[in-house]
JSON list of C-alpha atoms in Angstrom, two decimals:
[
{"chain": "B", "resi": 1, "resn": "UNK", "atom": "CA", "xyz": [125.41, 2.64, 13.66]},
{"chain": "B", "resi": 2, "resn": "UNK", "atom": "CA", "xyz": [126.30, 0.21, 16.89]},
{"chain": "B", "resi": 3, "resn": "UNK", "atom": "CA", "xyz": [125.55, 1.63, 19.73]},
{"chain": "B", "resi": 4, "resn": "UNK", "atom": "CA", "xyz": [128.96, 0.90, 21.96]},
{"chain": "B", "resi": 5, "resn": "UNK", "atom": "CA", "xyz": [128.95, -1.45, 24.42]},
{"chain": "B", "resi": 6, "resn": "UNK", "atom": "CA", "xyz": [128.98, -1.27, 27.59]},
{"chain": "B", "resi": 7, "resn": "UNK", "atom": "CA", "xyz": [132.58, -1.81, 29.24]},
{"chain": "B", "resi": 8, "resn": "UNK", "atom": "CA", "xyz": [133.13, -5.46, 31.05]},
{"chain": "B", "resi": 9, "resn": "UNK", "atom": "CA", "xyz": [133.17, -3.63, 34.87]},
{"chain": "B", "resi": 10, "resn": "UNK", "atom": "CA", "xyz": [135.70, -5.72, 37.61]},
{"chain": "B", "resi": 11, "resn": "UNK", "atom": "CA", "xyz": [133.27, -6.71, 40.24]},
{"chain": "B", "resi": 12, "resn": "UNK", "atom": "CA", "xyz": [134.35, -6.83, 44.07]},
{"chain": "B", "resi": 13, "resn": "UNK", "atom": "CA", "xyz": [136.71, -9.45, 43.85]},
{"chain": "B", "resi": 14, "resn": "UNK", "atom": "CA", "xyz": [138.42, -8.75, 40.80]},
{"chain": "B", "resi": 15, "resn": "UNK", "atom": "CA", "xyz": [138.84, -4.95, 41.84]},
{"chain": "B", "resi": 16, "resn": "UNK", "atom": "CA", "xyz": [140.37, -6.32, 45.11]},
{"chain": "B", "resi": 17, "resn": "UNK", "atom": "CA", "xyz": [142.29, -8.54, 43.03]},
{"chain": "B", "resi": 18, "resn": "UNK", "atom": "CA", "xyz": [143.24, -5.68, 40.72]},
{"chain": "B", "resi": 19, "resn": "UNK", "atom": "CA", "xyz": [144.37, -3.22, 43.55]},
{"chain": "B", "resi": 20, "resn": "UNK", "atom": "CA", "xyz": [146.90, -5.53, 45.34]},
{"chain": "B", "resi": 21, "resn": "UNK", "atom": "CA", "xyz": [148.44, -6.24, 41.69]},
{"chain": "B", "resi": 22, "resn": "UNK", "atom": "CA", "xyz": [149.20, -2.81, 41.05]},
{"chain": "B", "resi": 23, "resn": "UNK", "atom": "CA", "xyz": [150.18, -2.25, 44.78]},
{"chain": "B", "resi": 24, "resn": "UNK", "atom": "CA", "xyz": [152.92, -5.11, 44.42]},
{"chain": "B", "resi": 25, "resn": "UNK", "atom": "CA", "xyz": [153.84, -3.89, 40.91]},
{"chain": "B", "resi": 26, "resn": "UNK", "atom": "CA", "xyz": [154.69, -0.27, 42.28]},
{"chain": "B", "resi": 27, "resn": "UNK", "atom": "CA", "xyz": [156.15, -1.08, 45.68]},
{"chain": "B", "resi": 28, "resn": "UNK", "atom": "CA", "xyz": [158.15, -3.90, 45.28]},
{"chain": "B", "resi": 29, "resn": "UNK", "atom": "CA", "xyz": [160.42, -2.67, 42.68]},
{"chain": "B", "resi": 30, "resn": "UNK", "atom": "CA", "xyz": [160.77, 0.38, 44.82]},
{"chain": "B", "resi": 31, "resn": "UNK", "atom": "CA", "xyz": [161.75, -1.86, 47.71]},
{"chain": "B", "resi": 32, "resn": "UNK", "atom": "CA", "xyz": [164.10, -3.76, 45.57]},
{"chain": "B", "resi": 33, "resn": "UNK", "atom": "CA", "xyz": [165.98, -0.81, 44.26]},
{"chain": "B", "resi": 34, "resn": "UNK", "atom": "CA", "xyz": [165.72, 0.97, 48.19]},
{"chain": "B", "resi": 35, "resn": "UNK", "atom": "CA", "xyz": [167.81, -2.24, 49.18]},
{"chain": "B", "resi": 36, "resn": "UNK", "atom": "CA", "xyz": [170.56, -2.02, 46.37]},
{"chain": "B", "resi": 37, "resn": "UNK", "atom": "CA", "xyz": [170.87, 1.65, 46.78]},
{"chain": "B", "resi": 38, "resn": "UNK", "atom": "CA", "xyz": [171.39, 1.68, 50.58]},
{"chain": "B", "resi": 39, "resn": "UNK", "atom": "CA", "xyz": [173.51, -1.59, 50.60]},
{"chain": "B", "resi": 40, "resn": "UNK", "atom": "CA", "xyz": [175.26, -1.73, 46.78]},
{"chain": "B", "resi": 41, "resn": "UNK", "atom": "CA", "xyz": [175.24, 2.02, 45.77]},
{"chain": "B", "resi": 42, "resn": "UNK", "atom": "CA", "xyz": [173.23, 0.88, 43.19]},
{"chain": "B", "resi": 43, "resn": "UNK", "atom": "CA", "xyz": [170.22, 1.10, 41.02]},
{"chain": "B", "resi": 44, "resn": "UNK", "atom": "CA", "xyz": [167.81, -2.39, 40.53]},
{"chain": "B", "resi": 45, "resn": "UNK", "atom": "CA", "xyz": [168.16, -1.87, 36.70]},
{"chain": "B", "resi": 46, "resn": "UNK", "atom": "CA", "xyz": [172.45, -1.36, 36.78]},
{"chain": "B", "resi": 47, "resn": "UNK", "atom": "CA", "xyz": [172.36, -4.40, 39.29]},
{"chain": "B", "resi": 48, "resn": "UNK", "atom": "CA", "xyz": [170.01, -5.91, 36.57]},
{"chain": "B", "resi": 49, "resn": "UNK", "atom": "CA", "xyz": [172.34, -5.27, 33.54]},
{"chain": "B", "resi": 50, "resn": "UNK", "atom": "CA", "xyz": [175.48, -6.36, 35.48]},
{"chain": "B", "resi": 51, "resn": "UNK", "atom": "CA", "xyz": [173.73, -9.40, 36.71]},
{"chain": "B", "resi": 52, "resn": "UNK", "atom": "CA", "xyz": [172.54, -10.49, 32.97]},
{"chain": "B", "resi": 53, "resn": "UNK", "atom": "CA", "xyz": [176.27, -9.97, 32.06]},
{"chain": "B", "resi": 54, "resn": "UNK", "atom": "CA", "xyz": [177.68, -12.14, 34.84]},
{"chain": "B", "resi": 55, "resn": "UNK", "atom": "CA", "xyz": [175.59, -14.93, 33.73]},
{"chain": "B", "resi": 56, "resn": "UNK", "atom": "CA", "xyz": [176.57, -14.45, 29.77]},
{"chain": "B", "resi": 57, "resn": "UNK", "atom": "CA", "xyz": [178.87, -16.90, 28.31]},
{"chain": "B", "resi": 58, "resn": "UNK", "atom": "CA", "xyz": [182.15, -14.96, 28.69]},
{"chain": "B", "resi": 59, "resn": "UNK", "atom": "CA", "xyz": [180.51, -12.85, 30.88]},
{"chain": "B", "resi": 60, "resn": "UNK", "atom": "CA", "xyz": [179.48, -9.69, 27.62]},
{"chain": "B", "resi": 61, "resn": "UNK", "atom": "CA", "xyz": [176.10, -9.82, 25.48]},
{"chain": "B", "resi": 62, "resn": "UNK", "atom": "CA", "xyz": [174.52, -7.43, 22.93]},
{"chain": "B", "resi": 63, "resn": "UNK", "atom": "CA", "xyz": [173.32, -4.56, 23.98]},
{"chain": "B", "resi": 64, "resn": "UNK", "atom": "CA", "xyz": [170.03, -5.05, 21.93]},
{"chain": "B", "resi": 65, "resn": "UNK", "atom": "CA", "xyz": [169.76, -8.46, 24.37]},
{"chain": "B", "resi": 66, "resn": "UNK", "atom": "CA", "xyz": [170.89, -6.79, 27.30]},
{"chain": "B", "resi": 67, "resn": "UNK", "atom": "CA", "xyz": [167.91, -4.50, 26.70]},
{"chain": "B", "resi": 68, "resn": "UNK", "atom": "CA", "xyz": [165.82, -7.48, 26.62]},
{"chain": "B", "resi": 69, "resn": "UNK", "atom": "CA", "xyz": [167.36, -8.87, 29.60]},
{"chain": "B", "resi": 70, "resn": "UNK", "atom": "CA", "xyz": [166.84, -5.81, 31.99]},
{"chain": "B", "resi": 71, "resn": "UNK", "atom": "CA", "xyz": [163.76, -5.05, 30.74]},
{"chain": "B", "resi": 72, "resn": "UNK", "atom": "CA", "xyz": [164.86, -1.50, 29.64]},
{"chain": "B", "resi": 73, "resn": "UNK", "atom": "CA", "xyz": [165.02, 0.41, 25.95]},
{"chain": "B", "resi": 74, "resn": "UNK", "atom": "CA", "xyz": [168.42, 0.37, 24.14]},
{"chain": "B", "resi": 75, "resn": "UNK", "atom": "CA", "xyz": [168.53, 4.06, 24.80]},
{"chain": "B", "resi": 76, "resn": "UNK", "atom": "CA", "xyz": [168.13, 3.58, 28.96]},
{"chain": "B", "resi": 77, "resn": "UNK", "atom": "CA", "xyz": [170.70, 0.76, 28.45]},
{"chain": "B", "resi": 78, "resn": "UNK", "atom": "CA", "xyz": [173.13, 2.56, 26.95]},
{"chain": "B", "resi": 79, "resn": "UNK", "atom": "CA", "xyz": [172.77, 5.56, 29.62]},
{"chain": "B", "resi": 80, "resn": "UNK", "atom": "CA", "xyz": [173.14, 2.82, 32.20]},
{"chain": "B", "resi": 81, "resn": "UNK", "atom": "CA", "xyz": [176.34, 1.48, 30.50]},
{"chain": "B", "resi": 82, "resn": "UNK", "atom": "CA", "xyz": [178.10, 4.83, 30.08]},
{"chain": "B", "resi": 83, "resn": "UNK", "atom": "CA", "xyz": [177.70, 5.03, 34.31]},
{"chain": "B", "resi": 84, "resn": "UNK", "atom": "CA", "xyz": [178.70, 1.59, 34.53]},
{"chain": "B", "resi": 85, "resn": "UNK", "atom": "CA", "xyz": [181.94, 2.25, 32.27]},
{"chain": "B", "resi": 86, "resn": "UNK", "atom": "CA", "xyz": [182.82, 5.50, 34.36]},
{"chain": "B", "resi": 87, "resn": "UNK", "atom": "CA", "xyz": [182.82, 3.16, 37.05]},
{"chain": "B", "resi": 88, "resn": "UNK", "atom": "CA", "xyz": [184.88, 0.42, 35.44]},
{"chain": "B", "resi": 89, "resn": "UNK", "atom": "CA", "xyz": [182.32, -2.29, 35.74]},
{"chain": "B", "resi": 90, "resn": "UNK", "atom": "CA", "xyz": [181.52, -2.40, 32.09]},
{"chain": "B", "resi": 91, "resn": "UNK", "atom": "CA", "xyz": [182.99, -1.85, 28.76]},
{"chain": "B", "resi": 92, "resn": "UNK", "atom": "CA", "xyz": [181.34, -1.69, 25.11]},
{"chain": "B", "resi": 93, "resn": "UNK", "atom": "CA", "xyz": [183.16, -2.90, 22.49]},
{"chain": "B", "resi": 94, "resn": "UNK", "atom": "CA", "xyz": [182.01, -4.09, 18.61]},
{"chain": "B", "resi": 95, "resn": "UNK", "atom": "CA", "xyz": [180.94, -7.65, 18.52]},
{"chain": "B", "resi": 96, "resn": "UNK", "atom": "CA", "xyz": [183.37, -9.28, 16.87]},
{"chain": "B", "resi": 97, "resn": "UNK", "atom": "CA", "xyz": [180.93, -11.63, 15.00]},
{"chain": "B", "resi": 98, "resn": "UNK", "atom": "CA", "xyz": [179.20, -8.94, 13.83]},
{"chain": "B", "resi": 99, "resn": "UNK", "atom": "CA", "xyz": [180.31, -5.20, 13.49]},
{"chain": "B", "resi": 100, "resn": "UNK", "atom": "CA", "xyz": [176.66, -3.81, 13.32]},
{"chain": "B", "resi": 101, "resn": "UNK", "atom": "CA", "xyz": [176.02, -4.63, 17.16]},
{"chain": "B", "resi": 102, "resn": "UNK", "atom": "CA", "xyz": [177.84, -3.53, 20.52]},
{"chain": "B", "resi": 103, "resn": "UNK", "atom": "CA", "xyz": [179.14, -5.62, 22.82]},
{"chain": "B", "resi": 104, "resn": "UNK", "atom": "CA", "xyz": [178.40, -5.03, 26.86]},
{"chain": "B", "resi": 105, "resn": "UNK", "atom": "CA", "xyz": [181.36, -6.56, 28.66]},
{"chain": "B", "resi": 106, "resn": "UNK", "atom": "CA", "xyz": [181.61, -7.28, 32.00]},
{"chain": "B", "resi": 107, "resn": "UNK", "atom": "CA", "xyz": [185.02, -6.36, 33.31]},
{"chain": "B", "resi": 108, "resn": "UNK", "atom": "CA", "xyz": [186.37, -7.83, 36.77]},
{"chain": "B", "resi": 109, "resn": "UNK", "atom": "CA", "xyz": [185.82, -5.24, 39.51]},
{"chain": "B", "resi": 110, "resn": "UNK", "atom": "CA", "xyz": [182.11, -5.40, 37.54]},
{"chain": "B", "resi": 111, "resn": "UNK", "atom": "CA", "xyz": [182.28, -8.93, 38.69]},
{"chain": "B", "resi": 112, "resn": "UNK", "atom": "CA", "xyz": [183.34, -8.23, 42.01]},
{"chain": "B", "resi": 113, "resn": "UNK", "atom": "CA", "xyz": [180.68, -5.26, 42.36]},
{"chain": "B", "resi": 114, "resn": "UNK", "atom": "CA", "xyz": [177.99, -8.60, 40.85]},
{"chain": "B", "resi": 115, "resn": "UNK", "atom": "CA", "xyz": [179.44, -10.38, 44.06]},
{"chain": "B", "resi": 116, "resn": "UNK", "atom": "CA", "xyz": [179.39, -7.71, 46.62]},
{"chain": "B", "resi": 117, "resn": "UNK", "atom": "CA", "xyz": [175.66, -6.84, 45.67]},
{"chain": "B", "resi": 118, "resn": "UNK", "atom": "CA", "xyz": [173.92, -10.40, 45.05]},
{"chain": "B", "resi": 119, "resn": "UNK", "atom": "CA", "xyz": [174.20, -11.71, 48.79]},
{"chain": "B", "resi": 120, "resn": "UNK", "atom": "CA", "xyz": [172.10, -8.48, 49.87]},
{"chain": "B", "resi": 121, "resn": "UNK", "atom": "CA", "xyz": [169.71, -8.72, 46.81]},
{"chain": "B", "resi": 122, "resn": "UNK", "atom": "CA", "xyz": [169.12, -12.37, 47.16]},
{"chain": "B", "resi": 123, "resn": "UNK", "atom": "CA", "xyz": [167.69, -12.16, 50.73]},
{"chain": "B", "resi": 124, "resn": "UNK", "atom": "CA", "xyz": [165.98, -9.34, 50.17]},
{"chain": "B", "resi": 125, "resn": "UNK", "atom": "CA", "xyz": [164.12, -11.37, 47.30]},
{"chain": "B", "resi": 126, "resn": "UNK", "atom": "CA", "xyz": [163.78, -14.44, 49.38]},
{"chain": "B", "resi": 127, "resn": "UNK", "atom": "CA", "xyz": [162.52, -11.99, 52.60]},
{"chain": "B", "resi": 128, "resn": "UNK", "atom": "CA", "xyz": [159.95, -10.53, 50.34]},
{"chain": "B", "resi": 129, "resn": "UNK", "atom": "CA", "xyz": [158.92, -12.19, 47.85]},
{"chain": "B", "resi": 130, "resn": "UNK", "atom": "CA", "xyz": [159.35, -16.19, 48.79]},
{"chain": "B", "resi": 131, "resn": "UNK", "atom": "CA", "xyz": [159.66, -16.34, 52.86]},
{"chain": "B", "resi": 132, "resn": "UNK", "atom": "CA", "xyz": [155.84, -15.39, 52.94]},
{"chain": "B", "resi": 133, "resn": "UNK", "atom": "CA", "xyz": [154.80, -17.68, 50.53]},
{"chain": "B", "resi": 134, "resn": "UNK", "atom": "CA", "xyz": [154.21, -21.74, 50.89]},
{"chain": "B", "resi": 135, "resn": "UNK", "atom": "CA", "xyz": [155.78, -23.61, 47.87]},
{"chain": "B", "resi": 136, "resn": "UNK", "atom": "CA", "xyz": [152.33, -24.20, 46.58]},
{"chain": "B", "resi": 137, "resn": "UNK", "atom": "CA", "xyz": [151.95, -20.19, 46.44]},
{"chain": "B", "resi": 138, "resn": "UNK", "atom": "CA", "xyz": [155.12, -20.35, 44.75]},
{"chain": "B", "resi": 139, "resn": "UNK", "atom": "CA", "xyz": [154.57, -22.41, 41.80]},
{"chain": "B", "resi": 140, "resn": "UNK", "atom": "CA", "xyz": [150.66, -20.58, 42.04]},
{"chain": "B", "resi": 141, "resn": "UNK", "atom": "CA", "xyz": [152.36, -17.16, 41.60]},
{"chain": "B", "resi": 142, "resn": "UNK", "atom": "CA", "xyz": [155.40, -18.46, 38.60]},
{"chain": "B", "resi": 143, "resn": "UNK", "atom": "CA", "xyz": [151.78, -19.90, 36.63]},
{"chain": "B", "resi": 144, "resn": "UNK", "atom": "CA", "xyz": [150.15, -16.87, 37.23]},
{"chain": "B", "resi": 145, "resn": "UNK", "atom": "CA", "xyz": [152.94, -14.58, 36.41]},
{"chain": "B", "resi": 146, "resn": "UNK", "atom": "CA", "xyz": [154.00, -16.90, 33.18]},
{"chain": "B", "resi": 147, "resn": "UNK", "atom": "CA", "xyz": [150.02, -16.66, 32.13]},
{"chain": "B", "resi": 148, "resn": "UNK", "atom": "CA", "xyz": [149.84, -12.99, 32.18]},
{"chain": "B", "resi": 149, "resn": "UNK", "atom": "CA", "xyz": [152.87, -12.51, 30.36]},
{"chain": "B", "resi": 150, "resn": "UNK", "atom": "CA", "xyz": [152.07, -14.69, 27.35]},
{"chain": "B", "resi": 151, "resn": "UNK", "atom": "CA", "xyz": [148.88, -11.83, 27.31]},
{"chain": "B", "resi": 152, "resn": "UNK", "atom": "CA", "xyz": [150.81, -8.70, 27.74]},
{"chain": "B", "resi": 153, "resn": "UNK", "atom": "CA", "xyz": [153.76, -10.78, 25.01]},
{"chain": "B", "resi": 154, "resn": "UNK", "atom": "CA", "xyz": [151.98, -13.62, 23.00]},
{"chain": "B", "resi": 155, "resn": "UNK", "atom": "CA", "xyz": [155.44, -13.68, 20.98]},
{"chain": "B", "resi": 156, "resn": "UNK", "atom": "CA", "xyz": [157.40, -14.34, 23.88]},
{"chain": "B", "resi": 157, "resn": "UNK", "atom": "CA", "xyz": [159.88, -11.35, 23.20]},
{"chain": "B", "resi": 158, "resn": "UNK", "atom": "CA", "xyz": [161.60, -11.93, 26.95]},
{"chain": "B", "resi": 159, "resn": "UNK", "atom": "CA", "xyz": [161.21, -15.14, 27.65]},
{"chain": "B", "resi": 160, "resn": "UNK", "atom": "CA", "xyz": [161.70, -15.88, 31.69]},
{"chain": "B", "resi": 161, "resn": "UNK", "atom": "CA", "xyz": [163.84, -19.13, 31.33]},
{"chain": "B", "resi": 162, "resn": "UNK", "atom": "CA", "xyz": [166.87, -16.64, 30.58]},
{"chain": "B", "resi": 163, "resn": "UNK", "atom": "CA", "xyz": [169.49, -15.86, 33.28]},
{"chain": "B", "resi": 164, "resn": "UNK", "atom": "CA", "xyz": [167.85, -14.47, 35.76]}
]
């Protein structure tokens, strides 16, 4: 029998390292979707999903990409959408290519909503996330980001060139 080994403890650094990660991983989207709520009326992942659709060719996408996209299950998506179609910001129709997926359309006060909200979001982004950093920190923190990713996703499920 092997006698189990003994776990690979973070030492000071790392653990340092470690807490500010998870810090910035719980408060920034949380600051993010504060911002949207107060100024949009709406949620980070609905500005998300109409955001991916205003950058679609013809402004509509799968739903199964959409889910991608947003980084959300097919079963929060389509939650999402319903709220979005009450509102009249999205509509689902069947992909005309194909009759086995759903189409997520962006209509045109969606559009307008994607307008209203992005001024607000953008400078919130820039104020929190680039304004403190140096362009050097920038790049640092895309390679950084990109490198952890390809361990959490070797395949490359969501890749980050998309529209974001």
């Amino acid at each position: 029998m092997e006698t189990p080994q003994e776990p690979r403890w973070l030492d000071a650094e790392e653990h340092r390292t470690w807490l500010a990660l998870i810090s910035l991983l719980v408060r920034l989207p949380a600051a993010l979707d504060a911002q949207l709520r107060r100024d949009a009326g709406l949620s980070h992942f609905e500005y998300q999903v109409l955001a991916g659709l205003s950058m679609s060719p013809e402004r509509a996408m799968r739903m199964s990409e959409l889910a991608v996209f947003a980084e959300g299950s097919l079963s929060r998506l389509s939650q999402v959408v319903g709220r979005l179609e009450t509102r009249g910001w999205v509509r689902r129709t069947p992909d005309p290519t194909d009759g086995r997926y759903t189409l997520a359309i962006l209509t045109e006060p969606g559009w307008a909503k994607v307008v209203e909200a992005a001024p607000g979001h953008v400078a919130e982004v820039r104020r929190l996330v680039f304004d403190p950093l140096t362009r050097a920190q920038q790049r640092q923190l895309r390679e950084v980001g990109s490198r952890i990713m390809r361990a959490v996703d070797p395949e490359d499920s969501c890749p980050t060139g998309g529209p974001r």
